[in-house]
CSV table of C-alpha atoms and ligand atoms in Angstrom, one decimal:
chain,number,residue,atom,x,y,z
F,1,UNK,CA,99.2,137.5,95.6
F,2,UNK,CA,97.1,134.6,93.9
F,3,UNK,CA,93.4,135.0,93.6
F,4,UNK,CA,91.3,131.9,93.9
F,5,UNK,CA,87.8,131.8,92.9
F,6,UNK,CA,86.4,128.9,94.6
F,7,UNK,CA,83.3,126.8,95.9
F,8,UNK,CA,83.0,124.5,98.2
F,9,UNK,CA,82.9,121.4,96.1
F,10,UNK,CA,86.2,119.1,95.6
F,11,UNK,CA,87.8,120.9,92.5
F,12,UNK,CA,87.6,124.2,94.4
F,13,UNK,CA,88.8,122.0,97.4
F,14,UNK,CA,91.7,120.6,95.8
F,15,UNK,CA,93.9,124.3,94.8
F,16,UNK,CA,92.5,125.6,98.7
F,17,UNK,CA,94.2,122.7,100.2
F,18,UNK,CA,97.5,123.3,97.4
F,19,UNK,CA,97.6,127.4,98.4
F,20,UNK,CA,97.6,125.8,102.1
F,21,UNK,CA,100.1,123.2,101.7
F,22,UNK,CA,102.5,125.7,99.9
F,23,UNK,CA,102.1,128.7,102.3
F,24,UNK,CA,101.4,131.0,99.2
F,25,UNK,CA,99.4,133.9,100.7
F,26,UNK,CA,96.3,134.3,98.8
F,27,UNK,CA,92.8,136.1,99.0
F,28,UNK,CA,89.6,134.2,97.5
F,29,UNK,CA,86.2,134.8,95.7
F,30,UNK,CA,83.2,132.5,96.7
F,31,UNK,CA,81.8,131.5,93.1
F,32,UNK,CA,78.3,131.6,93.9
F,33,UNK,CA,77.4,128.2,91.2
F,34,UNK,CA,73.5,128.3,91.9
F,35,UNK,CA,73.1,131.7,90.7
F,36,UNK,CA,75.3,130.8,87.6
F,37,UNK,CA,77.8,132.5,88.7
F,38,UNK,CA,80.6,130.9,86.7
F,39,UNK,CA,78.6,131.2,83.3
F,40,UNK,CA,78.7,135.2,83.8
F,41,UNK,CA,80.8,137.4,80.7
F,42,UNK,CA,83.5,138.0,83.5
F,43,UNK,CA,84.1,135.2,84.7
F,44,UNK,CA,84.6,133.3,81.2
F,45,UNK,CA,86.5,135.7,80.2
F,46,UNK,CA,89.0,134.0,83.1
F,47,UNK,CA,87.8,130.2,82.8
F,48,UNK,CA,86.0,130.0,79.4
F,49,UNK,CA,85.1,126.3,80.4
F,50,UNK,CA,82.6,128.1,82.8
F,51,UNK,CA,83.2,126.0,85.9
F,52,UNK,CA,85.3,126.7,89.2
F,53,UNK,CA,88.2,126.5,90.3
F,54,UNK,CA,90.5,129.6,88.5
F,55,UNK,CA,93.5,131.3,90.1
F,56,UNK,CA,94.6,134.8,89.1
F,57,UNK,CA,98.4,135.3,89.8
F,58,UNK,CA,98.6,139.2,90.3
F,59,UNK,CA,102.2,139.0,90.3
F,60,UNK,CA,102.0,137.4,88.0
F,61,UNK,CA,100.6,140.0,85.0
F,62,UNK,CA,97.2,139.1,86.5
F,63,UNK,CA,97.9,135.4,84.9
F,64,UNK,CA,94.6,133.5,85.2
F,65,UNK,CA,94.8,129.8,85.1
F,66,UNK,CA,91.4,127.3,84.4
F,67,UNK,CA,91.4,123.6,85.1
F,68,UNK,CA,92.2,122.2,88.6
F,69,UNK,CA,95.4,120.2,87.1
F,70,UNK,CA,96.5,122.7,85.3
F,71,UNK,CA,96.5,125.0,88.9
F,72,UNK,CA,98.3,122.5,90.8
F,73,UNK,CA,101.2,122.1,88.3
F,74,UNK,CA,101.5,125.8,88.0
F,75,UNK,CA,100.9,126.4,91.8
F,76,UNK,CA,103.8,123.3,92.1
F,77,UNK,CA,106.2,124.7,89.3
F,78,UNK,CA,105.9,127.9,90.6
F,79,UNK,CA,106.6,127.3,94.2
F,80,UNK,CA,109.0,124.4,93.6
F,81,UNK,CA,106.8,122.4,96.0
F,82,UNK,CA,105.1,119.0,96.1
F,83,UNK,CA,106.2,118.3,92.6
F,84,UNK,CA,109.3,116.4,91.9
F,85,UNK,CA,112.0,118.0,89.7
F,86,UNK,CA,113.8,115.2,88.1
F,87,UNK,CA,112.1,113.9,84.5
F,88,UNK,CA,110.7,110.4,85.7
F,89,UNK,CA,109.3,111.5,89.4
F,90,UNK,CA,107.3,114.6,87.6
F,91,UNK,CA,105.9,112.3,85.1
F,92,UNK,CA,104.8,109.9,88.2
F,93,UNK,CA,103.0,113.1,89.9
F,94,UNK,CA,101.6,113.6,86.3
F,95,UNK,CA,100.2,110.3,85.7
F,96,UNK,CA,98.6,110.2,88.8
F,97,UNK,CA,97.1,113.6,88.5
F,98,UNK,CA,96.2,113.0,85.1
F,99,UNK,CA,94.1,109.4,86.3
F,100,UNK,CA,92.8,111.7,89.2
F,101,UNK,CA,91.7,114.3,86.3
F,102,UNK,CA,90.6,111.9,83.5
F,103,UNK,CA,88.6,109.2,86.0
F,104,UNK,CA,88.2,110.0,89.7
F,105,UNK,CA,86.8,113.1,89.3
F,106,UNK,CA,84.5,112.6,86.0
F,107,UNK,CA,83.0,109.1,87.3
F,108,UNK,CA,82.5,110.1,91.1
F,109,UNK,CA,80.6,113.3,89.5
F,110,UNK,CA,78.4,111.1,87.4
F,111,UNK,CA,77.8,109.1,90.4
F,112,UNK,CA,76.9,111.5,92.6
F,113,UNK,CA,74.6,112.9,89.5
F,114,UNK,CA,72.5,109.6,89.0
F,115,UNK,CA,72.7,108.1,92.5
F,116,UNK,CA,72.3,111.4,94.7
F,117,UNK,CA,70.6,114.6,92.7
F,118,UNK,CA,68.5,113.0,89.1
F,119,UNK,CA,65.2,113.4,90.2
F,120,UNK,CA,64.5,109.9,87.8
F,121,UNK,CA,66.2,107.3,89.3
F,122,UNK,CA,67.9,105.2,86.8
F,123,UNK,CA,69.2,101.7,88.2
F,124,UNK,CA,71.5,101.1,84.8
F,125,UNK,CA,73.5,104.3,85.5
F,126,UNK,CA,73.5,104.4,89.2
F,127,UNK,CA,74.8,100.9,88.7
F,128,UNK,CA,77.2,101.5,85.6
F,129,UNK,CA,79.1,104.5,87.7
F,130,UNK,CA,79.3,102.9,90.8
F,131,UNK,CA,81.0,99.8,89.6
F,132,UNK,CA,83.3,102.1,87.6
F,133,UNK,CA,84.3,104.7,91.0
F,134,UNK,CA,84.9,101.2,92.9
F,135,UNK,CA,87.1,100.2,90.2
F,136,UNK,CA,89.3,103.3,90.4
F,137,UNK,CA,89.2,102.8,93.9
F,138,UNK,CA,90.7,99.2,93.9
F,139,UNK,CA,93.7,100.9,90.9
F,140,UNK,CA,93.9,103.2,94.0
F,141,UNK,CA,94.3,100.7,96.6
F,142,UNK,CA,97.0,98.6,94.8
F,143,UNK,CA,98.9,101.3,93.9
F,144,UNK,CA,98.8,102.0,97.8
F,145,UNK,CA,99.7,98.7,99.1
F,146,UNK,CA,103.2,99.1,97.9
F,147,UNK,CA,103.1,103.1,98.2
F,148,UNK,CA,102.3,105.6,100.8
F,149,UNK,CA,101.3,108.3,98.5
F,150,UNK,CA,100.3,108.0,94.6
F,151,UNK,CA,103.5,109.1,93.3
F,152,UNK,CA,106.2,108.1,96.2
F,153,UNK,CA,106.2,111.6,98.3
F,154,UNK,CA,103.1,113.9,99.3
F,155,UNK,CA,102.6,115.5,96.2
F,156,UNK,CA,99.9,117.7,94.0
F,157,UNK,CA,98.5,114.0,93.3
F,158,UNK,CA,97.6,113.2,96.3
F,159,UNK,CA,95.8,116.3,97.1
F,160,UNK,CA,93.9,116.2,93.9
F,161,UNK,CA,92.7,112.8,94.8
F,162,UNK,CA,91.9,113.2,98.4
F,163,UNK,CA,89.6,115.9,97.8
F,164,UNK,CA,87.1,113.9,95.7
F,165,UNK,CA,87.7,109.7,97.7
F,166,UNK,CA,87.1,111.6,100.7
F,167,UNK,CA,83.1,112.4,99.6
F,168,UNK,CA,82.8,108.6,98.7
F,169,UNK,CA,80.0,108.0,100.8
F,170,UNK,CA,78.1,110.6,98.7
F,171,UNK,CA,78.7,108.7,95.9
F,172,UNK,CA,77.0,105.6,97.7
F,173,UNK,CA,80.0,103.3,97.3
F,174,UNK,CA,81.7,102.0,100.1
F,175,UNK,CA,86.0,101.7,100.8
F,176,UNK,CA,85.2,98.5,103.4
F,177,UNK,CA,87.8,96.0,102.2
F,178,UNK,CA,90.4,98.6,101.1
F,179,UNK,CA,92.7,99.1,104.3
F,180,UNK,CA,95.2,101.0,102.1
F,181,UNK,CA,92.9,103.8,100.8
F,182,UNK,CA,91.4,103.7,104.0
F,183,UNK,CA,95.1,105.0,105.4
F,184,UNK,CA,96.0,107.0,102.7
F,185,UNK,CA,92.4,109.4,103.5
F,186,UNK,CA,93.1,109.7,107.3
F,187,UNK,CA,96.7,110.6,107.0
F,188,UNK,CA,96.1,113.4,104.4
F,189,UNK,CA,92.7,114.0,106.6
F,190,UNK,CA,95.2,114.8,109.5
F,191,UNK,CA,97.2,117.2,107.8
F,192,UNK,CA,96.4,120.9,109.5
F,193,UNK,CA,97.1,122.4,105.9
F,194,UNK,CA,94.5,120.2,104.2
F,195,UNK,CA,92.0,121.0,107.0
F,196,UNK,CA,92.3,124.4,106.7
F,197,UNK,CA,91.9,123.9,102.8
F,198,UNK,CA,88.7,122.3,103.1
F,199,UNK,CA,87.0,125.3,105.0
F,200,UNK,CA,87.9,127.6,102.1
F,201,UNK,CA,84.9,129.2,101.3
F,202,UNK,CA,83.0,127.4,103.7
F,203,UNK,CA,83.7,124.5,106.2
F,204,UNK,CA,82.3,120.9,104.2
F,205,UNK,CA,80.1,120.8,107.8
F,206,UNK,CA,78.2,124.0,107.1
F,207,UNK,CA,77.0,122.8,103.4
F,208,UNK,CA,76.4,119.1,104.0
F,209,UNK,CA,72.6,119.6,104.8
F,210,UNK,CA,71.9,116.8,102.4
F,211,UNK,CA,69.0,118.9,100.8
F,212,UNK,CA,70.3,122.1,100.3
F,213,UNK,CA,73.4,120.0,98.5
F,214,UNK,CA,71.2,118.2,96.3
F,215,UNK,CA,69.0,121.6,95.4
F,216,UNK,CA,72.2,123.5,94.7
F,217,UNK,CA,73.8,120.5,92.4
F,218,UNK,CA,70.1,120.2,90.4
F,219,UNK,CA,70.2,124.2,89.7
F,220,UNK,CA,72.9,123.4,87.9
F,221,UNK,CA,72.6,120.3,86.2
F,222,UNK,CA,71.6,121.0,82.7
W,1,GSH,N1,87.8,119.7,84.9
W,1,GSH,C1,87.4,120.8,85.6
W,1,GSH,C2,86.1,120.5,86.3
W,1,GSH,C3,85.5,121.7,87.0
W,1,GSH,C4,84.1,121.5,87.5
W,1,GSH,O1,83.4,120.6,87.1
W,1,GSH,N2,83.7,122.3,88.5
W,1,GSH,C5,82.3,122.2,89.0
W,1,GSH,C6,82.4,122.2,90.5
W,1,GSH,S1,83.3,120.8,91.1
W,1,GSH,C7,81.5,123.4,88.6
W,1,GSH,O2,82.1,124.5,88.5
W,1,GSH,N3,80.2,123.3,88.3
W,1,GSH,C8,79.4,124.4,87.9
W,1,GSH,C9,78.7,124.2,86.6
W,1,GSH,O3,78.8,123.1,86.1
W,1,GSH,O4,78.2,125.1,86.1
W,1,GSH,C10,88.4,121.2,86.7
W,1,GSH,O5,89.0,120.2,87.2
W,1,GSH,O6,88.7,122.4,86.9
């Protein structure tokens, strides 16, 4: 059985919506990240980087894996699922994941950090990361005018991705113009595997009082 230790935030999203997808039976531990949780002895022991998500494969020899990539290749590799097999359709789900990894997630973060929870507003950086997520988002769109999902099929990709574009709006930016995007997020929205993902620890409705979001996300800004 895999453990997941998880919040409700889209990195934990992403390997709840993977576990789902993949019909892998698995249990999970809400990470409680306000009460620094993640930055116990235990727990780095497991993830040394500190932060959620990290799986434990018990059948695995009790296997623990850090970094939300990193999950959904093993989760993929392991179940032979979402992940093509042939050299140049695995390096596809890679690159994709990898620009997910490397820029969606990093620059919608710092977004969210200067536009929604730094007490200082700062109209440089609000600015600088916003033009920066709506860039992504237009690399996005292209690549999904002439594709239905990032790397041909449904794969880890996609997943990764859909969990952060779908809090956009918390990042202040807008997907207006981008029909193609705007597709991609409702078909993978649909999906009854992603939406049972997404309530894993917690449904998104039960957190998204705006001010307990931004309390939590300052108690652990350092
Ligand atoms: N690159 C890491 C990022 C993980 C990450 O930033 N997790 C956030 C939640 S989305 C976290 O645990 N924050 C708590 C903290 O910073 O202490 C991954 O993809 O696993």
């Amino acid at each position: 059985m895999i453990e997941l230790l998880t919040a409700a935030t889209p990195n934990g999203w992403k390997i709840s919506i993977a576990l789902e997808e993949m019909e892998l039976p698995y249990t999970f531990r809400h990470i409680q990240l306000s009460a620094q949780e993640q930055k116990q002895d235990w727990y780095l022991k497991l993830n040394p980087n500190g932060r959620i998500p990290t799986i434990i494969d018990h059948d695995n020899d009790d296997f623990a894996v850090f970094e939300s990539g990193a999950i959904l290749i093993y989760l993929a590799e392991k179940t032979g699922k979402f992940m093509a097999k042939d050299v140049k359709g695995r390096s596809l789900v890679i690159q994709w994941l990898m620009f997910q990894m490397a820029n969606i997630g990093p620059m919608m973060g710092q977004a969210n950090v200067f536009y929604r929870y730094a007490p200082e507003k700062i109209p440089y950086a609000i600015e600088r990361y916003q033009r920066e997520v709506l860039r992504l988002f237009d690399v996005l769109e292209k690549r999904l005018a002439d594709n239905e999902y990032l790397a041909g099929s449904y794969s880890i990709a996609d997943m990764a991705t859909w969990a952060w574009i779908r809090g956009y709006s918390w990042s202040g930016v807008s997907i207006d113009g981008m029909p193609n995007l705007k597709r991609w997020l409702d078909v993978i929205g649909e999906r009854p595997a992603v939406q049972r993902g997404m309530a894993v620890p917690v449904p998104p409705q039960v957190i998204r009082d705006e001010k307990e979001a931004i309390e939590g996300a300052r108690k652990i800004l350092v």
